Amino acid sequence: MQPRQGKATRRASEAGATVPEASARSARGARTDRNESPAAPEAALPEAGKFGPARKPGSGQKKSPPDTQERSPVRATGARAKKAPQRAQDARPSDSTSAAGAEGLEPPAAREPAVSRAGSRRQRGARGSPKPRPLPGPRDVPNPGLPVSVPILVQRDAAPGARKLRAVLEKLRLSHQDISKAAKVVNGVVGHLLRRLKCEPEFGGVEQLHTGSYYEHVKISAPNEFDVMFKLQVPRIQLEEYSDTGAYYFVKFKRNPEGNPLSLFLEDEILSASKMLSKFRKIIKEEINNIKDADVIMKRKRPGSPAVTLLINKEISVDITLALELKTSWPASTQEGLAIKNWLSAKVRQQLRLKPFYLVPKHAKEGNGFQEETWRLSFSHIEKEILSNHGKSKTCCENKEMKCCRKDCLKLMKYLLEQLKEKFKDKKHLDKFSSYHVKTAFFHLCTENPQDSQWDPKDLGLCFDNCVTYFLECLRTEQLKNYFIPGFNLFSSNLIDKTSKEFLSKQIEYERNNEFPVFGEF
């Protein structure tokens, strides 16, 4: 079928900034390989010359501190001599210390023999590879064929910057009091608007869908940004893919009875996203004047954005997005997406694909403007479920069960991008990047490293370093596939220019090589 070329195309010069993803903002962690030691020594790599000497995560090009002891032929540069544990139980941290590491407390002082860094993402020869080598398995059972270094006892949490990362996570932790206070205000406004929309025949069946970082428990910094989705079920519709994107569609009704209230938004048999969003926005703009217990203003519309953005009491920002709910089979473009068979299991994937999917009035890029009649696929509810049940083990991070640092790594990556965007807000190079890019890269990394043992909280420094390296590779190769729609590249040149990607890559490299000064001093 020939793609429909829409007539309602706007020029970018009339438009302005780009769109944020309708999904909230905040996080908690990721992990690397249990077959790697956090401070794997360069001198202990028998085959280091093959890929270049391994670099310690977080340290970059920094030299060892002046008081560092001179190394022996089998000890890494900067590694201090450690005494061997006298008892077997001394060589491993207790369950309590492992749990403490996940909660941002002091890192454990356990020691273990170092192993080869052959699987590390930060090998110089491997950095340029578009598909990084997956992390090894559990530390105490080395992978066959991997060169193992001479046993050297080092502190397991000795990865440079690990303590700083835990301090950052502690700073990002939101208090229940602050969250409760902000959520109460937002829920009051949202509830008021929902009741008003239900009075309109076009939006009579609207309901709130709980998605975003607030509900994913990956919110960071301050509880001052929220994403809200209002879903509206639409039966018997037909999707027509726009320009082979796999992500954007025109929406038609299979039947168009005269009593269908949405017929008001039809444009040449197409359900107009721009018309429907305009009416949605108009109702909200009128109703906020009737809210007496909060000061609510509507912010200017962002070109191409599906969200209506409100500012409450001059400090809380809320993005409200309209979404069409479809209880049919997912589009063919998603067939190879959601690659969680080896991570969360094929059964979980099948169950998730039986759930509804959503369409939001997000305009597709068309030349220098936007195609305003298109709708874009949204799976924010599935993202929430994945983050809520993120472990290969069904009890991962539950109560006293084994913890992982997946969400912690996601929080740190989101915070890194957030801080860089703030630092360079005057340059505009980073305007097109959002936390959704970070989350998508994170999901791909979880697919590559599905074992809970690969995300041990005691290896937070190494896990975060692998997240950074993976994201840098995506920027360098200009490839970041949508996690649900593999054919849709979020880093394509028509969405984000190469100069912006190179600028972000350069800044992240600088941060990593200098132990992330953008995180502040601790």
Coordinates of N, CA, C and O in Angstrom, one line a residue, residues 161-279:
G161 N 35.4 5.1 41.6 CA 34.1 5.9 41.4 C 33.0 5.1 42.0 O 31.9 5.7 42.0
A162 N 33.1 3.8 42.4 CA 32.0 3.1 42.9 C 31.3 3.7 44.2 O 30.1 3.8 44.3
R163 N 32.2 4.2 45.1 CA 31.6 4.9 46.3 C 30.9 6.2 45.9 O 29.9 6.5 46.5
K164 N 31.5 6.9 44.9 CA 30.8 8.1 44.5 C 29.5 7.8 43.9 O 28.5 8.5 44.1
L165 N 29.4 6.7 43.1 CA 28.1 6.4 42.5 C 27.1 6.1 43.6 O 25.9 6.5 43.4
R166 N 27.5 5.4 44.6 CA 26.5 5.1 45.7 C 26.1 6.4 46.4 O 24.9 6.5 46.8
A167 N 27.0 7.3 46.5 CA 26.6 8.6 47.1 C 25.7 9.4 46.2 O 24.7 10.0 46.7
V168 N 25.9 9.3 44.9 CA 24.9 9.9 44.0 C 23.5 9.3 44.1 O 22.5 10.0 44.2
L169 N 23.5 8.0 44.2 CA 22.2 7.3 44.3 C 21.5 7.7 45.6 O 20.3 7.9 45.6
E170 N 22.3 7.9 46.6 CA 21.7 8.3 47.9 C 21.1 9.7 47.8 O 20.0 10.0 48.3
K171 N 21.8 10.6 47.0 CA 21.3 12.0 46.8 C 20.0 12.0 46.0 O 19.1 12.8 46.2
L172 N 19.9 11.0 45.0 CA 18.8 11.0 44.2 C 17.6 10.3 44.8 O 16.5 10.4 44.3
R173 N 17.8 9.7 46.0 CA 16.7 9.0 46.6 C 15.6 10.0 47.0 O 15.9 11.0 47.7
L174 N 14.4 9.8 46.7 CA 13.3 10.7 47.0 C 12.6 10.3 48.3 O 12.3 9.1 48.5
S175 N 12.4 11.3 49.1 CA 11.7 11.0 50.4 C 10.2 10.7 50.2 O 9.6 11.3 49.3
H176 N 9.7 9.8 51.0 CA 8.3 9.4 50.8 C 7.4 10.7 51.1 O 6.3 10.8 50.5
Q177 N 7.8 11.5 51.9 CA 7.1 12.7 52.2 C 7.0 13.7 51.0 O 5.9 14.2 50.7
D178 N 8.1 13.9 50.3 CA 8.1 14.8 49.2 C 7.3 14.2 48.0 O 6.5 14.8 47.4
I179 N 7.4 12.8 47.8 CA 6.7 12.2 46.8 C 5.2 12.2 47.1 O 4.4 12.6 46.2
S180 N 4.8 12.0 48.3 CA 3.4 12.0 48.7 C 2.8 13.4 48.5 O 1.7 13.5 48.0
K181 N 3.5 14.4 48.9 CA 3.0 15.7 48.8 C 2.8 16.1 47.4 O 1.7 16.7 47.0
A182 N 3.8 15.9 46.5 CA 3.6 16.3 45.1 C 2.5 15.4 44.4 O 1.8 16.0 43.6
A183 N 2.5 14.1 44.7 CA 1.5 13.2 44.1 C 0.1 13.6 44.4 O -0.8 13.6 43.6
K184 N -0.1 14.1 45.7 CA -1.4 14.5 46.1 C -1.9 15.7 45.3 O -3.1 15.8 44.9
V185 N -1.0 16.7 45.0 CA -1.4 17.8 44.3 C -1.7 17.4 42.8 O -2.7 17.9 42.3
V186 N -0.8 16.6 42.2 CA -1.0 16.2 40.8 C -2.3 15.4 40.7 O -3.1 15.6 39.7
N187 N -2.5 14.4 41.6 CA -3.7 13.6 41.5 C -5.0 14.4 41.6 O -6.0 14.1 41.0
G188 N -5.0 15.5 42.4 CA -6.1 16.4 42.5 C -6.5 17.1 41.2 O -7.6 17.1 40.8
V189 N -5.4 17.6 40.5 CA -5.6 18.3 39.3 C -6.0 17.3 38.2 O -7.0 17.5 37.4
V190 N -5.4 16.1 38.1 CA -5.7 15.1 37.1 C -7.1 14.6 37.3 O -7.8 14.4 36.3
G191 N -7.5 14.3 38.5 CA -8.8 13.8 38.8 C -9.9 14.8 38.3 O -10.9 14.5 37.8
H192 N -9.6 16.1 38.6 CA -10.6 17.2 38.2 C -10.7 17.2 36.6 O -11.8 17.3 36.1
L193 N -9.6 17.1 35.9 CA -9.6 17.2 34.5 C -10.3 15.9 33.9 O -11.0 16.0 32.9
L194 N -10.1 14.8 34.5 CA -10.6 13.5 34.1 C -12.2 13.6 34.1 O -12.9 13.1 33.2
R195 N -12.7 14.1 35.3 CA -14.1 14.2 35.4 C -14.7 15.1 34.3 O -15.8 14.9 33.8
R196 N -14.0 16.2 34.0 CA -14.5 17.1 33.0 C -14.5 16.5 31.6 O -15.5 16.7 30.9
L197 N -13.5 15.8 31.3 CA -13.4 15.1 30.0 C -14.5 14.1 29.8 O -15.0 13.9 28.7
K198 N -14.9 13.4 30.8 CA -15.9 12.4 30.8 C -17.3 13.0 30.4 O -18.2 12.3 30.0
C199 N -17.4 14.3 30.6 CA -18.7 14.9 30.3 C -18.8 15.2 28.8 O -19.9 15.6 28.3
E200 N -17.7 15.1 28.1 CA -17.7 15.4 26.7 C -18.0 14.1 25.9 O -17.4 13.1 26.2
P201 N -18.9 14.1 25.0 CA -19.3 12.8 24.2 C -18.1 12.2 23.5 O -17.9 11.0 23.5
E202 N -17.2 13.0 23.0 CA -16.0 12.5 22.3 C -15.0 11.8 23.2 O -14.3 10.8 22.8
F203 N -15.0 12.2 24.5 CA -14.0 11.6 25.4 C -14.7 10.9 26.6 O -14.1 10.8 27.7
G204 N -16.0 10.5 26.4 CA -16.8 10.0 27.5 C -16.2 8.7 28.2 O -16.4 8.5 29.4
G205 N -15.4 7.9 27.4 CA -14.9 6.7 28.0 C -13.5 6.8 28.4 O -12.8 5.7 28.7
V206 N -13.0 8.0 28.6 CA -11.5 8.2 28.9 C -11.2 7.7 30.3 O -12.0 7.8 31.3
E207 N -10.1 7.0 30.5 CA -9.6 6.6 31.8 C -8.1 6.9 31.9 O -7.4 7.1 31.0
Q208 N -7.6 6.9 33.2 CA -6.2 7.2 33.4 C -5.4 5.9 33.3 O -5.8 4.9 33.9
L209 N -4.3 6.0 32.6 CA -3.4 4.8 32.6 C -2.1 5.2 33.4 O -1.5 6.2 33.1
H210 N -1.8 4.3 34.3 CA -0.7 4.6 35.2 C 0.6 4.1 34.6 O 1.0 3.0 34.7
T211 N 1.4 5.0 34.0 CA 2.7 4.7 33.4 C 3.7 5.8 33.8 O 3.3 6.9 34.3
G212 N 4.9 5.6 33.4 CA 5.9 6.6 33.6 C 6.8 6.3 34.8 O 6.6 5.4 35.6
S213 N 7.9 7.1 35.0 CA 8.9 6.8 36.0 C 8.4 6.9 37.4 O 8.9 6.2 38.3
Y214 N 7.4 7.6 37.7 CA 6.8 7.7 39.0 C 6.3 6.3 39.4 O 6.5 5.8 40.5
Y215 N 5.6 5.6 38.5 CA 5.1 4.3 38.7 C 6.1 3.2 38.5 O 5.9 2.1 38.9
E216 N 7.2 3.5 37.7 CA 8.2 2.5 37.5 C 9.3 2.5 38.6 O 10.2 1.7 38.6
H217 N 9.1 3.5 39.5 CA 10.1 3.7 40.7 C 11.5 3.9 40.2 O 12.5 3.4 40.8
V218 N 11.6 4.7 39.1 CA 12.9 5.1 38.6 C 13.0 6.6 38.5 O 13.7 7.2 37.7
K219 N 12.2 7.3 39.3 CA 12.2 8.8 39.3 C 13.4 9.3 40.1 O 13.9 8.7 41.0
I220 N 14.0 10.4 39.6 CA 15.2 10.9 40.2 C 15.1 12.3 40.6 O 14.2 13.0 40.2
S221 N 16.0 12.8 41.5 CA 16.2 14.2 41.9 C 15.1 14.7 42.7 O 15.2 14.8 43.9
A222 N 14.0 15.2 42.0 CA 12.9 15.8 42.8 C 11.6 15.4 42.2 O 11.5 15.2 40.9
P223 N 10.6 15.3 43.0 CA 9.2 14.8 42.5 C 8.5 16.0 41.8 O 7.4 16.3 42.2
N224 N 9.1 16.6 40.8 CA 8.5 17.8 40.2 C 8.1 17.6 38.8 O 7.7 18.6 38.1
E225 N 8.2 16.4 38.3 CA 7.9 16.1 36.9 C 7.1 14.8 36.8 O 7.5 13.8 37.3
F226 N 5.9 14.9 36.2 CA 5.0 13.7 36.1 C 4.5 13.6 34.7 O 4.4 14.5 33.9
D227 N 4.3 12.3 34.3 CA 3.7 12.0 33.0 C 2.4 11.3 33.3 O 2.3 10.3 34.1
V228 N 1.3 11.7 32.6 CA 0.0 11.1 32.8 C -0.6 10.8 31.5 O -0.5 11.5 30.5
M229 N -1.2 9.6 31.3 CA -1.8 9.2 30.1 C -3.3 8.9 30.3 O -3.7 8.2 31.2
F230 N -4.1 9.6 29.4 CA -5.5 9.3 29.4 C -5.8 8.4 28.2 O -5.7 8.8 27.1
K231 N -6.3 7.2 28.5 CA -6.6 6.3 27.4 C -8.1 6.3 27.0 O -8.9 6.5 27.9
L232 N -8.3 6.0 25.8 CA -9.6 6.0 25.2 C -9.7 4.8 24.3 O -9.0 4.7 23.3
Q233 N -10.6 3.9 24.6 CA -10.7 2.7 23.8 C -11.5 3.0 22.5 O -12.5 3.6 22.5
V234 N -10.9 2.5 21.4 CA -11.6 2.7 20.1 C -11.7 1.4 19.4 O -10.7 0.8 19.0
P235 N -12.9 0.8 19.2 CA -13.0 -0.5 18.6 C -13.0 -0.4 17.1 O -13.3 0.7 16.5
R236 N -12.7 -1.5 16.5 CA -12.8 -1.7 15.0 C -12.2 -0.6 14.2 O -12.9 0.2 13.5
I237 N -10.9 -0.5 14.4 CA -10.2 0.5 13.5 C -9.1 -0.2 12.7 O -8.8 -1.4 13.0
Q238 N -8.7 0.4 11.6 CA -7.8 -0.1 10.7 C -6.5 0.8 10.7 O -6.7 2.0 10.6
L239 N -5.3 0.2 10.7 CA -4.1 1.0 10.7 C -3.4 0.9 9.4 O -3.3 -0.1 8.7
E240 N -3.0 2.1 8.9 CA -2.3 2.2 7.7 C -0.9 2.8 8.0 O -0.8 3.9 8.4
E241 N 0.1 2.0 7.8 CA 1.5 2.4 8.1 C 1.9 3.6 7.3 O 1.7 3.7 6.1
Y242 N 2.6 4.5 8.0 CA 3.1 5.8 7.4 C 4.5 5.6 6.9 O 5.4 5.3 7.8
S243 N 4.8 5.7 5.7 CA 6.1 5.7 5.1 C 7.1 4.6 5.6 O 8.2 4.9 5.8
D244 N 6.5 3.4 5.8 CA 7.4 2.3 6.2 C 8.2 2.5 7.4 O 9.3 2.0 7.6
T245 N 7.6 3.3 8.3 CA 8.4 3.6 9.6 C 8.2 2.5 10.6 O 9.1 2.3 11.4
G246 N 7.1 1.8 10.6 CA 6.8 0.8 11.6 C 6.3 1.3 12.9 O 5.8 0.6 13.7
A247 N 6.5 2.6 13.0 CA 6.1 3.3 14.3 C 4.9 4.2 14.2 O 4.2 4.5 15.1
Y248 N 4.8 4.8 13.0 CA 3.7 5.8 12.8 C 2.6 5.3 11.9 O 2.9 4.6 10.9
Y249 N 1.4 5.6 12.2 CA 0.2 5.1 11.4 C -0.8 6.1 11.3 O -1.0 7.0 12.1
F250 N -1.6 5.9 10.1 CA -2.9 6.6 10.0 C -4.0 5.7 10.5 O -3.8 4.5 10.5
V251 N -5.0 6.3 11.1 CA -6.1 5.5 11.7 C -7.4 5.7 10.9 O -7.8 6.8 10.7
K252 N -8.0 4.6 10.5 CA -9.3 4.6 9.9 C -10.3 3.7 10.7 O -9.9 2.8 11.4
F253 N -11.5 4.0 10.5 CA -12.6 3.2 11.1 C -13.0 2.2 10.1 O -13.2 2.5 8.9
K254 N -13.2 0.9 10.5 CA -13.7 -0.1 9.6 C -15.1 0.2 9.3 O -15.6 -0.1 8.1
R255 N -15.8 0.7 10.2 CA -17.2 1.1 10.0 C -17.3 2.5 10.6 O -16.7 2.8 11.6
N256 N -18.2 3.3 10.0 CA -18.3 4.7 10.5 C -19.8 5.0 10.7 O -20.4 5.7 10.0
P257 N -20.4 4.4 11.8 CA -21.8 4.7 12.1 C -21.9 6.1 12.4 O -21.1 6.8 13.0
E258 N -23.1 6.7 12.1 CA -23.3 8.1 12.4 C -23.2 8.5 13.8 O -22.9 9.6 14.2
G259 N -23.5 7.5 14.7 CA -23.5 7.8 16.1 C -22.1 7.8 16.7 O -21.9 8.1 17.9
N260 N -21.1 7.6 16.0 CA -19.7 7.5 16.5 C -19.3 9.0 16.8 O -19.1 9.8 15.9
P261 N -19.0 9.3 18.1 CA -18.7 10.7 18.4 C -17.3 11.1 17.8 O -17.1 12.3 17.6
L262 N -16.5 10.2 17.5 CA -15.1 10.5 17.0 C -15.2 10.9 15.5 O -14.2 11.3 14.9
S263 N -16.4 10.7 14.9 CA -16.5 11.1 13.5 C -16.3 12.6 13.3 O -16.0 13.0 12.1
L264 N -16.4 13.3 14.3 CA -16.1 14.8 14.2 C -14.7 15.1 13.9 O -14.4 16.1 13.4
F265 N -13.8 14.1 14.1 CA -12.4 14.3 13.9 C -11.9 13.6 12.6 O -10.7 13.5 12.4
L266 N -12.8 13.2 11.8 CA -12.4 12.5 10.5 C -12.0 13.6 9.5 O -12.6 14.6 9.4
E267 N -10.9 13.2 8.8 CA -10.4 14.0 7.7 C -10.2 13.1 6.5 O -9.1 12.4 6.5
D268 N -11.1 13.1 5.5 CA -10.9 12.2 4.4 C -10.8 10.7 4.9 O -9.9 10.0 4.5
E269 N -11.7 10.3 5.8 CA -11.8 9.0 6.3 C -10.6 8.7 7.3 O -10.6 7.6 7.9
I270 N -9.8 9.6 7.5 CA -8.7 9.4 8.5 C -9.0 10.1 9.8 O -9.5 11.3 9.8
L271 N -8.8 9.4 10.9 CA -9.0 10.0 12.2 C -7.8 11.0 12.4 O -6.6 10.6 12.6
S272 N -8.1 12.3 12.4 CA -7.1 13.3 12.5 C -6.5 13.4 13.9 O -7.2 13.8 14.8
A273 N -5.2 13.2 14.0 CA -4.5 13.3 15.3 C -4.5 14.8 15.7 O -4.7 15.1 16.9
S274 N -4.3 15.6 14.8 CA -4.2 17.1 15.1 C -5.5 17.6 15.6 O -5.6 18.4 16.5
K275 N -6.6 17.2 14.9 CA -7.9 17.7 15.3 C -8.3 17.2 16.7 O -8.8 18.0 17.5
M276 N -8.0 16.0 16.9 CA -8.4 15.4 18.2 C -7.6 15.9 19.4 O -8.1 16.2 20.4
L277 N -6.3 16.1 19.1 CA -5.4 16.7 20.1 C -5.8 18.2 20.4 O -5.7 18.6 21.5
S278 N -6.2 18.9 19.3 CA -6.6 20.3 19.5 C -7.8 20.4 20.4 O -7.9 21.3 21.3
K279 N -8.8 19.5 20.2 CA -10.0 19.5 21.0 C -9.7 19.1 22.5 O -10.2 19.7 23.5

